[in-house]
mmCIF file of C-alpha atoms in Angstrom:
data_model
loop_
_atom_site.group_PDB
_atom_site.id
_atom_site.type_symbol
_atom_site.label_atom_id
_atom_site.label_comp_id
_atom_site.label_asym_id
_atom_site.label_seq_id
_atom_site.Cartn_x
_atom_site.Cartn_y
_atom_site.Cartn_z
ATOM 1 C CA MET A 1 -58.804 7.654 116.793
ATOM 2 C CA ASP A 2 -55.424 8.913 115.606
ATOM 3 C CA SER A 3 -53.991 5.484 115.722
ATOM 4 C CA VAL A 4 -57.119 4.371 113.430
ATOM 5 C CA ILE A 5 -56.332 7.352 111.078
ATOM 6 C CA ARG A 6 -52.722 6.576 111.107
ATOM 7 C CA PHE A 7 -53.429 2.940 110.223
ATOM 8 C CA LEU A 8 -55.805 3.765 107.534
ATOM 9 C CA ARG A 9 -53.427 6.340 106.139
ATOM 10 C CA ASN A 10 -50.444 3.667 106.026
ATOM 11 C CA TRP A 11 -52.563 0.846 104.713
ATOM 12 C CA THR A 12 -54.786 2.832 102.255
ATOM 13 C CA LEU A 13 -54.439 0.142 99.357
ATOM 14 C CA PRO A 14 -54.969 -3.228 101.549
ATOM 15 C CA CYS A 15 -57.917 -1.463 103.265
ATOM 16 C CA ALA A 16 -59.635 -0.380 99.736
ATOM 17 C CA MET A 17 -59.173 -3.882 98.255
ATOM 18 C CA VAL A 18 -60.690 -5.614 101.593
ATOM 19 C CA PHE A 19 -63.596 -2.996 101.162
ATOM 20 C CA GLY A 20 -64.335 -3.553 97.571
ATOM 21 C CA ALA A 21 -63.855 -7.463 97.902
ATOM 22 C CA THR A 22 -66.285 -7.511 100.877
ATOM 23 C CA CYS A 23 -68.712 -5.126 99.637
ATOM 24 C CA TYR A 24 -69.079 -7.368 96.341
ATOM 25 C CA LEU A 25 -69.521 -10.714 98.480
ATOM 26 C CA ILE A 26 -72.152 -9.074 100.387
ATOM 27 C CA TRP A 27 -73.746 -7.656 97.553
ATOM 28 C CA HIS A 28 -74.051 -10.914 95.788
ATOM 29 C CA PHE A 29 -74.353 -13.603 98.366
ATOM 30 C CA LEU A 30 -76.337 -11.780 101.113
ATOM 31 C CA LEU A 31 -78.414 -8.867 99.826
ATOM 32 C CA PRO A 32 -81.956 -10.033 97.903
ATOM 33 C CA VAL A 33 -80.889 -8.068 94.811
ATOM 34 C CA SER A 34 -82.997 -8.677 91.673
ATOM 35 C CA MET A 35 -81.152 -9.241 88.107
ATOM 36 C CA GLN A 36 -82.210 -5.935 87.027
ATOM 37 C CA TRP A 37 -80.288 -4.000 89.616
ATOM 38 C CA ARG A 38 -77.311 -5.996 89.347
ATOM 39 C CA ALA A 39 -77.421 -4.832 85.703
ATOM 40 C CA ASN A 40 -77.752 -1.507 86.599
ATOM 41 C CA ALA A 41 -75.105 -1.617 89.145
ATOM 42 C CA ALA A 42 -72.450 -2.871 86.633
ATOM 43 C CA GLU A 43 -73.619 -0.087 84.135
ATOM 44 C CA ILE A 44 -73.039 2.555 86.967
ATOM 45 C CA VAL A 45 -69.798 1.040 87.701
ATOM 46 C CA SER A 46 -68.697 1.045 84.084
ATOM 47 C CA VAL A 47 -69.368 4.656 84.105
ATOM 48 C CA VAL A 48 -68.031 5.872 87.117
ATOM 49 C CA GLN A 49 -64.632 3.994 87.129
ATOM 50 C CA PRO A 50 -63.343 5.594 83.898
ATOM 51 C CA ILE A 51 -64.541 9.131 85.451
ATOM 52 C CA LEU A 52 -62.155 8.324 88.503
ATOM 53 C CA ILE A 53 -59.507 7.291 86.713
ATOM 54 C CA PHE A 54 -59.506 10.239 84.010
ATOM 55 C CA THR A 55 -59.711 12.773 87.166
ATOM 56 C CA MET A 56 -56.804 10.861 88.772
ATOM 57 C CA LEU A 57 -54.753 10.893 85.518
ATOM 58 C CA PHE A 58 -55.617 14.764 84.842
ATOM 59 C CA ILE A 59 -54.364 15.694 88.437
ATOM 60 C CA SER A 60 -51.265 13.458 87.862
ATOM 61 C CA PHE A 61 -50.293 14.983 84.534
ATOM 62 C CA CYS A 62 -51.052 18.652 85.759
ATOM 63 C CA LYS A 63 -47.998 17.937 88.229
ATOM 64 C CA ILE A 64 -45.578 17.004 85.591
ATOM 65 C CA ASP A 65 -43.759 19.416 83.161
ATOM 66 C CA ILE A 66 -44.337 18.032 79.394
ATOM 67 C CA ARG A 67 -40.518 19.217 78.894
ATOM 68 C CA ASP A 68 -39.611 16.698 81.519
ATOM 69 C CA LEU A 69 -41.244 13.648 79.378
ATOM 70 C CA ARG A 70 -38.091 12.190 77.366
ATOM 71 C CA TRP A 71 -37.007 9.199 76.382
ATOM 72 C CA LYS A 72 -34.600 7.257 78.638
ATOM 73 C CA ARG A 73 -32.425 4.629 78.115
ATOM 74 C CA TRP A 74 -33.739 2.303 80.782
ATOM 75 C CA HIS A 75 -37.222 2.412 78.954
ATOM 76 C CA ILE A 76 -35.450 0.150 76.156
ATOM 77 C CA TYR A 77 -34.579 -2.457 78.495
ATOM 78 C CA GLY A 78 -37.870 -2.381 80.276
ATOM 79 C CA LEU A 79 -39.833 -2.628 76.788
ATOM 80 C CA ALA A 80 -37.423 -5.439 75.651
ATOM 81 C CA PHE A 81 -37.936 -7.558 78.754
ATOM 82 C CA GLN A 82 -41.658 -7.397 78.643
ATOM 83 C CA ILE A 83 -41.798 -8.271 75.183
ATOM 84 C CA PHE A 84 -39.427 -11.076 75.143
ATOM 85 C CA ILE A 85 -41.082 -12.764 78.032
ATOM 86 C CA PHE A 86 -44.697 -12.134 76.429
ATOM 87 C CA VAL A 87 -43.172 -13.850 72.988
ATOM 88 C CA LEU A 88 -41.612 -16.605 74.698
ATOM 89 C CA THR A 89 -44.728 -17.473 76.625
ATOM 90 C CA GLY A 90 -46.530 -17.187 73.448
ATOM 91 C CA LEU A 91 -44.355 -19.534 71.643
ATOM 92 C CA LEU A 92 -44.891 -22.013 74.446
ATOM 93 C CA VAL A 93 -48.650 -22.001 74.027
ATOM 94 C CA TYR A 94 -48.198 -22.088 70.216
ATOM 95 C CA PHE A 95 -46.189 -25.210 70.021
ATOM 96 C CA TYR A 96 -48.240 -26.800 72.996
ATOM 97 C CA PRO A 97 -51.854 -25.733 72.488
ATOM 98 C CA ASP A 98 -53.341 -28.433 74.344
ATOM 99 C CA GLY A 99 -50.973 -28.576 77.360
ATOM 100 C CA ALA A 100 -52.149 -28.583 80.707
ATOM 101 C CA TYR A 101 -50.302 -25.319 81.645
ATOM 102 C CA ARG A 102 -52.014 -23.287 78.554
ATOM 103 C CA ILE A 103 -54.306 -21.448 81.057
ATOM 104 C CA SER A 104 -51.191 -20.491 83.226
ATOM 105 C CA LEU A 105 -49.056 -19.521 80.434
ATOM 106 C CA GLU A 106 -51.851 -17.503 79.011
ATOM 107 C CA SER A 107 -52.076 -15.821 82.257
ATOM 108 C CA ALA A 108 -48.445 -14.977 82.254
ATOM 109 C CA MET A 109 -48.477 -13.666 78.806
ATOM 110 C CA ILE A 110 -51.440 -11.301 79.765
ATOM 111 C CA CYS A 111 -49.254 -10.034 83.030
ATOM 112 C CA PHE A 112 -46.181 -9.511 81.402
ATOM 113 C CA ILE A 113 -47.333 -7.527 78.326
ATOM 114 C CA CYS A 114 -50.015 -5.453 80.350
ATOM 115 C CA PRO A 115 -48.990 -1.850 80.228
ATOM 116 C CA THR A 116 -48.098 0.187 83.051
ATOM 117 C CA ALA A 117 -50.980 1.319 85.717
ATOM 118 C CA THR A 118 -52.469 4.609 84.881
ATOM 119 C CA ALA A 119 -52.385 5.215 88.511
ATOM 120 C CA ALA A 120 -48.564 4.372 88.800
ATOM 121 C CA ALA A 121 -47.634 8.211 88.450
ATOM 122 C CA VAL A 122 -49.504 8.747 91.445
ATOM 123 C CA LEU A 123 -47.634 6.508 93.587
ATOM 124 C CA THR A 124 -44.234 7.007 91.726
ATOM 125 C CA GLN A 125 -44.446 10.624 93.144
ATOM 126 C CA LYS A 126 -45.583 9.651 96.565
ATOM 127 C CA LEU A 127 -42.537 7.465 96.917
ATOM 128 C CA GLY A 128 -40.161 9.918 95.645
ATOM 129 C CA GLY A 129 -39.718 8.737 92.049
ATOM 130 C CA ASN A 130 -39.457 10.811 88.679
ATOM 131 C CA GLY A 131 -43.452 10.881 87.445
ATOM 132 C CA ALA A 132 -42.190 12.189 84.154
ATOM 133 C CA THR A 133 -40.145 9.424 83.219
ATOM 134 C CA LEU A 134 -42.645 6.855 84.567
ATOM 135 C CA VAL A 135 -45.363 8.888 82.337
ATOM 136 C CA ALA A 136 -43.125 8.704 79.374
ATOM 137 C CA TYR A 137 -42.820 4.762 79.752
ATOM 138 C CA THR A 138 -46.586 4.287 80.148
ATOM 139 C CA MET A 139 -47.062 5.871 76.821
ATOM 140 C CA PHE A 140 -44.509 3.828 75.098
ATOM 141 C CA ILE A 141 -45.727 0.481 76.698
ATOM 142 C CA ASN A 142 -49.323 1.248 75.805
ATOM 143 C CA LEU A 143 -48.140 1.404 72.089
ATOM 144 C CA VAL A 144 -46.221 -1.371 72.289
ATOM 145 C CA THR A 145 -48.926 -3.570 73.953
ATOM 146 C CA THR A 146 -51.609 -2.572 71.124
ATOM 147 C CA VAL A 147 -49.082 -3.802 68.622
ATOM 148 C CA ALA A 148 -47.797 -7.069 70.300
ATOM 149 C CA VAL A 149 -51.218 -8.260 71.411
ATOM 150 C CA SER A 150 -52.600 -7.579 68.162
ATOM 151 C CA ALA A 151 -49.867 -9.403 66.321
ATOM 152 C CA ILE A 152 -49.942 -12.681 68.764
ATOM 153 C CA VAL A 153 -53.653 -13.261 69.344
ATOM 154 C CA PRO A 154 -54.710 -14.126 65.939
ATOM 155 C CA ILE A 155 -51.950 -16.611 65.763
ATOM 156 C CA LEU A 156 -52.756 -18.151 69.044
ATOM 157 C CA ASN A 157 -56.563 -18.075 68.595
ATOM 158 C CA PRO A 158 -57.152 -18.450 64.970
ATOM 159 C CA GLU A 159 -60.722 -19.922 65.578
ATOM 160 C CA SER A 160 -61.750 -16.671 67.171
ATOM 161 C CA GLY A 161 -61.842 -14.804 63.823
ATOM 162 C CA ILE A 162 -59.806 -12.062 65.241
ATOM 163 C CA THR A 163 -57.523 -10.406 62.880
ATOM 164 C CA PHE A 164 -54.530 -7.874 63.563
ATOM 165 C CA TRP A 165 -56.329 -4.690 62.645
ATOM 166 C CA LEU A 166 -59.556 -5.539 64.437
ATOM 167 C CA ALA A 167 -57.750 -6.374 67.719
ATOM 168 C CA PHE A 168 -55.492 -3.337 66.944
ATOM 169 C CA PHE A 169 -58.414 -0.531 67.005
ATOM 170 C CA LYS A 170 -60.114 -2.603 69.748
ATOM 171 C CA ILE A 171 -57.197 -1.970 72.075
ATOM 172 C CA MET A 172 -56.754 1.267 70.777
ATOM 173 C CA ALA A 173 -60.321 2.366 71.393
ATOM 174 C CA LYS A 174 -59.903 0.894 74.851
ATOM 175 C CA VAL A 175 -56.693 2.516 75.949
ATOM 176 C CA PHE A 176 -55.654 5.593 74.398
ATOM 177 C CA PRO A 177 -58.775 7.920 74.895
ATOM 178 C CA MET A 178 -58.391 7.444 78.950
ATOM 179 C CA LEU A 179 -54.748 8.009 78.747
ATOM 180 C CA ILE A 180 -54.174 10.791 75.882
ATOM 181 C CA CYS A 181 -57.253 13.007 76.716
ATOM 182 C CA PRO A 182 -56.363 13.814 80.557
ATOM 183 C CA PHE A 183 -52.800 14.413 79.071
ATOM 184 C CA PHE A 184 -53.794 16.808 76.488
ATOM 185 C CA LEU A 185 -56.338 18.544 78.856
ATOM 186 C CA ALA A 186 -53.858 18.880 81.464
ATOM 187 C CA ILE A 187 -51.394 20.807 78.962
ATOM 188 C CA LEU A 188 -54.456 23.009 77.976
ATOM 189 C CA VAL A 189 -55.297 23.920 81.498
ATOM 190 C CA ARG A 190 -51.610 24.751 82.155
ATOM 191 C CA TYR A 191 -51.271 27.478 79.851
ATOM 192 C CA ALA A 192 -54.876 28.506 79.420
ATOM 193 C CA MET A 193 -56.139 28.682 83.051
ATOM 194 C CA PRO A 194 -53.034 28.847 85.097
ATOM 195 C CA LYS A 195 -54.782 29.831 88.307
ATOM 196 C CA PHE A 196 -56.931 26.669 88.184
ATOM 197 C CA HIS A 197 -53.813 24.924 87.330
ATOM 198 C CA ASN A 198 -52.052 26.032 90.503
ATOM 199 C CA ARG A 199 -55.036 25.007 92.396
ATOM 200 C CA VAL A 200 -55.150 21.327 91.038
ATOM 201 C CA ILE A 201 -51.006 21.096 91.617
ATOM 202 C CA SER A 202 -51.728 22.097 95.233
ATOM 203 C CA THR A 203 -53.748 19.312 96.323
ATOM 204 C CA ARG A 204 -51.361 16.690 98.039
ATOM 205 C CA ASN A 205 -53.089 13.427 98.343
ATOM 206 C CA LEU A 206 -56.164 14.000 96.491
ATOM 207 C CA ALA A 207 -55.162 11.791 93.411
ATOM 208 C CA PHE A 208 -54.148 8.997 95.486
ATOM 209 C CA TYR A 209 -57.330 9.108 97.409
ATOM 210 C CA ILE A 210 -59.306 8.900 94.055
ATOM 211 C CA TRP A 211 -56.974 5.849 93.147
ATOM 212 C CA ALA A 212 -57.980 4.170 96.483
ATOM 213 C CA VAL A 213 -61.684 4.551 95.577
ATOM 214 C CA SER A 214 -60.890 3.294 91.833
ATOM 215 C CA LEU A 215 -58.917 0.332 93.611
ATOM 216 C CA SER A 216 -61.888 -0.778 95.687
ATOM 217 C CA ILE A 217 -64.150 -1.038 92.500
ATOM 218 C CA ALA A 218 -61.589 -2.709 90.426
ATOM 219 C CA ILE A 219 -61.140 -5.126 93.151
ATOM 220 C CA ALA A 220 -64.969 -5.793 93.270
ATOM 221 C CA VAL A 221 -65.072 -6.170 89.580
ATOM 222 C CA THR A 222 -62.349 -8.747 89.933
ATOM 223 C CA VAL A 223 -64.252 -10.767 92.658
ATOM 224 C CA ARG A 224 -66.999 -10.686 90.210
ATOM 225 C CA TYR A 225 -65.441 -12.082 87.701
ATOM 226 C CA ALA A 226 -64.207 -15.208 89.914
ATOM 227 C CA VAL A 227 -67.469 -15.627 91.477
ATOM 228 C CA LEU A 228 -69.228 -15.769 88.055
ATOM 229 C CA ALA A 229 -66.259 -17.851 86.511
ATOM 230 C CA VAL A 230 -67.453 -21.358 85.238
ATOM 231 C CA ASN A 231 -65.457 -24.444 85.034
ATOM 232 C CA LEU A 232 -62.685 -22.817 87.700
ATOM 233 C CA THR A 233 -61.198 -25.677 89.532
ATOM 234 C CA VAL A 234 -58.463 -25.256 92.557
ATOM 235 C CA ALA A 235 -55.713 -26.493 90.388
ATOM 236 C CA THR A 236 -56.434 -23.621 87.810
ATOM 237 C CA ILE A 237 -56.744 -20.852 90.490
ATOM 238 C CA ILE A 238 -53.351 -21.768 91.849
ATOM 239 C CA GLY A 239 -52.042 -21.884 88.558
ATOM 240 C CA ILE A 240 -53.259 -18.516 87.891
ATOM 241 C CA GLY A 241 -52.200 -17.215 90.850
ATOM 242 C CA LEU A 242 -48.518 -18.485 90.892
ATOM 243 C CA ALA A 243 -48.394 -17.205 87.093
ATOM 244 C CA SER A 244 -49.129 -13.789 88.266
ATOM 245 C CA LEU A 245 -47.095 -13.567 91.090
ATOM 246 C CA ILE A 246 -43.938 -14.756 89.139
ATOM 247 C CA ALA A 247 -44.734 -12.065 86.658
ATOM 248 C CA CYS A 248 -45.116 -9.509 89.520
ATOM 249 C CA VAL A 249 -41.925 -10.395 91.565
ATOM 250 C CA SER A 250 -39.952 -10.725 88.206
ATOM 251 C CA GLN A 251 -41.076 -7.427 86.630
ATOM 252 C CA PHE A 252 -40.714 -5.444 89.869
ATOM 253 C CA ALA A 253 -37.284 -7.036 90.353
ATOM 254 C CA PHE A 254 -36.131 -6.272 86.857
ATOM 255 C CA GLY A 255 -37.609 -2.702 86.707
ATOM 256 C CA LYS A 256 -35.879 -1.515 89.927
ATOM 257 C CA TRP A 257 -32.535 -3.170 88.859
ATOM 258 C CA VAL A 258 -32.609 -1.543 85.532
ATOM 259 C CA GLY A 259 -33.733 1.557 86.981
ATOM 260 C CA ARG A 260 -30.992 1.640 89.618
ATOM 261 C CA LYS A 261 -28.615 1.345 86.793
ATOM 262 C CA PHE A 262 -29.633 4.860 85.598
ATOM 263 C CA ASP A 263 -30.500 6.517 88.803
ATOM 264 C CA ASP A 264 -34.400 5.957 88.373
ATOM 265 C CA GLU A 265 -34.835 2.853 90.718
ATOM 266 C CA ILE A 266 -38.381 3.575 92.110
ATOM 267 C CA SER A 267 -39.858 4.840 88.467
ATOM 268 C CA GLY A 268 -38.243 1.636 86.758
ATOM 269 C CA GLY A 269 -39.847 -0.869 89.476
ATOM 270 C CA GLN A 270 -42.987 1.131 89.179
ATOM 271 C CA ALA A 271 -42.861 1.258 85.441
ATOM 272 C CA LEU A 272 -42.648 -2.483 85.060
ATOM 273 C CA GLY A 273 -44.196 -3.822 88.218
ATOM 274 C CA GLN A 274 -47.359 -2.021 88.441
ATOM 275 C CA LYS A 275 -49.975 -2.726 86.184
ATOM 276 C CA ASN A 276 -53.273 -1.532 84.444
ATOM 277 C CA THR A 277 -55.126 -4.795 85.730
ATOM 278 C CA VAL A 278 -58.505 -3.493 84.522
ATOM 279 C CA PHE A 279 -56.935 -3.616 81.006
ATOM 280 C CA ALA A 280 -55.557 -7.217 81.776
ATOM 281 C CA ILE A 281 -58.775 -8.580 82.710
ATOM 282 C CA TRP A 282 -60.240 -7.077 79.686
ATOM 283 C CA VAL A 283 -57.695 -8.723 77.348
ATOM 284 C CA GLY A 284 -58.115 -11.862 79.195
ATOM 285 C CA TYR A 285 -61.909 -11.934 78.856
ATOM 286 C CA THR A 286 -61.699 -10.429 75.306
ATOM 287 C CA PHE A 287 -58.854 -11.969 73.387
ATOM 288 C CA PHE A 288 -58.333 -15.294 75.407
ATOM 289 C CA SER A 289 -60.878 -16.702 77.804
ATOM 290 C CA PRO A 290 -62.833 -15.675 80.669
ATOM 291 C CA ILE A 291 -60.479 -17.788 83.046
ATOM 292 C CA THR A 292 -57.548 -16.133 82.129
ATOM 293 C CA SER A 293 -59.176 -12.722 83.116
ATOM 294 C CA ILE A 294 -58.762 -13.793 86.617
ATOM 295 C CA ALA A 295 -55.019 -13.226 86.178
ATOM 296 C CA GLY A 296 -55.455 -9.510 86.276
ATOM 297 C CA GLY A 297 -57.299 -9.845 89.769
ATOM 298 C CA PHE A 298 -54.638 -11.929 91.115
ATOM 299 C CA TYR A 299 -51.949 -9.632 90.031
ATOM 300 C CA SER A 300 -53.674 -6.401 91.374
ATOM 301 C CA ILE A 301 -53.457 -8.110 94.850
ATOM 302 C CA TRP A 302 -49.796 -8.905 94.071
ATOM 303 C CA HIS A 303 -48.545 -5.453 93.301
ATOM 304 C CA ASN A 304 -50.681 -3.673 95.579
ATOM 305 C CA VAL A 305 -49.659 -5.318 98.536
ATOM 306 C CA PHE A 306 -45.982 -4.663 97.741
ATOM 307 C CA ASN A 307 -46.547 -1.042 96.983
ATOM 308 C CA SER A 308 -48.419 -0.909 100.482
ATOM 309 C CA TRP A 309 -45.580 -2.084 102.148
ATOM 310 C CA GLN A 310 -43.277 0.261 100.178
ATOM 311 C CA LEU A 311 -45.634 3.223 101.257
ATOM 312 C CA TYR A 312 -45.580 2.139 104.867
ATOM 313 C CA ARG A 313 -41.522 1.993 104.651
ATOM 314 C CA LYS A 314 -41.408 5.396 102.877
ATOM 315 C CA ASN A 315 -43.921 6.973 105.753
ATOM 316 C CA LYS A 316 -41.895 5.399 108.463
ATOM 317 C CA GLU A 317 -38.655 6.996 107.071
ATOM 318 C CA ASN A 318 -40.607 10.176 106.864
ATOM 319 C CA GLY A 319 -41.509 9.992 110.387
ATOM 320 C CA LYS A 320 -45.518 9.255 109.459
ATOM 321 C CA ALA A 321 -45.889 5.855 110.462
#
């Protein structure tokens, strides 16, 4: 029994991913569920997932001192890297709109400009990184993403009728309430309810396990998009998978490299490499095409596999593996 618990602790993220994917596949293919029940389940998930993310962020923000949220030099390099690759791939799509690789390029665009995952602070702290610099970068990249996507999408998809301001406010409404509200609530609790705040910060792994549950749901949603997608060929799947893998590897590598230059390797790697894939799926479905939304699902697999290995290595170093 101890070995099972140890295995689940070391490989929480892959187990959560497999559990989420398996549950949806059983639900979709094996259970005689009516369309009304499926619609009800989708509605429940749309409510439960934000609550889990909000709770996880609140716990993480409670553990960070607002005075430590400062602009770091590596933030500039990270933001510049994401913007540069996003614009570069966008130019390729613009000049070759009917090219065979458009779907793959759009998938890469989404993966590169996608903001840092809301759960990144949880894992950064667990790996021994600086959660405050990570949270600061998360704030900056969400603002940059909002502006960049709003500026580029109307140019690449003029037939969609989406304007800069329409896209801007759509993204703001999607991202910032979930990011800002738990942040300010954590500040309020820190100063107005210190006893409750102390109880929150005394929880060691609660945010991490809430994230694992949220990850299971996110993977289930991703599998749902893949199963329900139309006109999805093997070549398209491979193209999207490769684009997301290249984006994942290059951003983790660059983030770790630039973070190492400023003695913040773990935070740098997580800031650029760990993505808000739920947002990536939404951006693909809303502003590009339903097929490109699968890129977020692939990316979720890549970055969680890598982070699982990092957690295993960290636990092994600490003698917990």
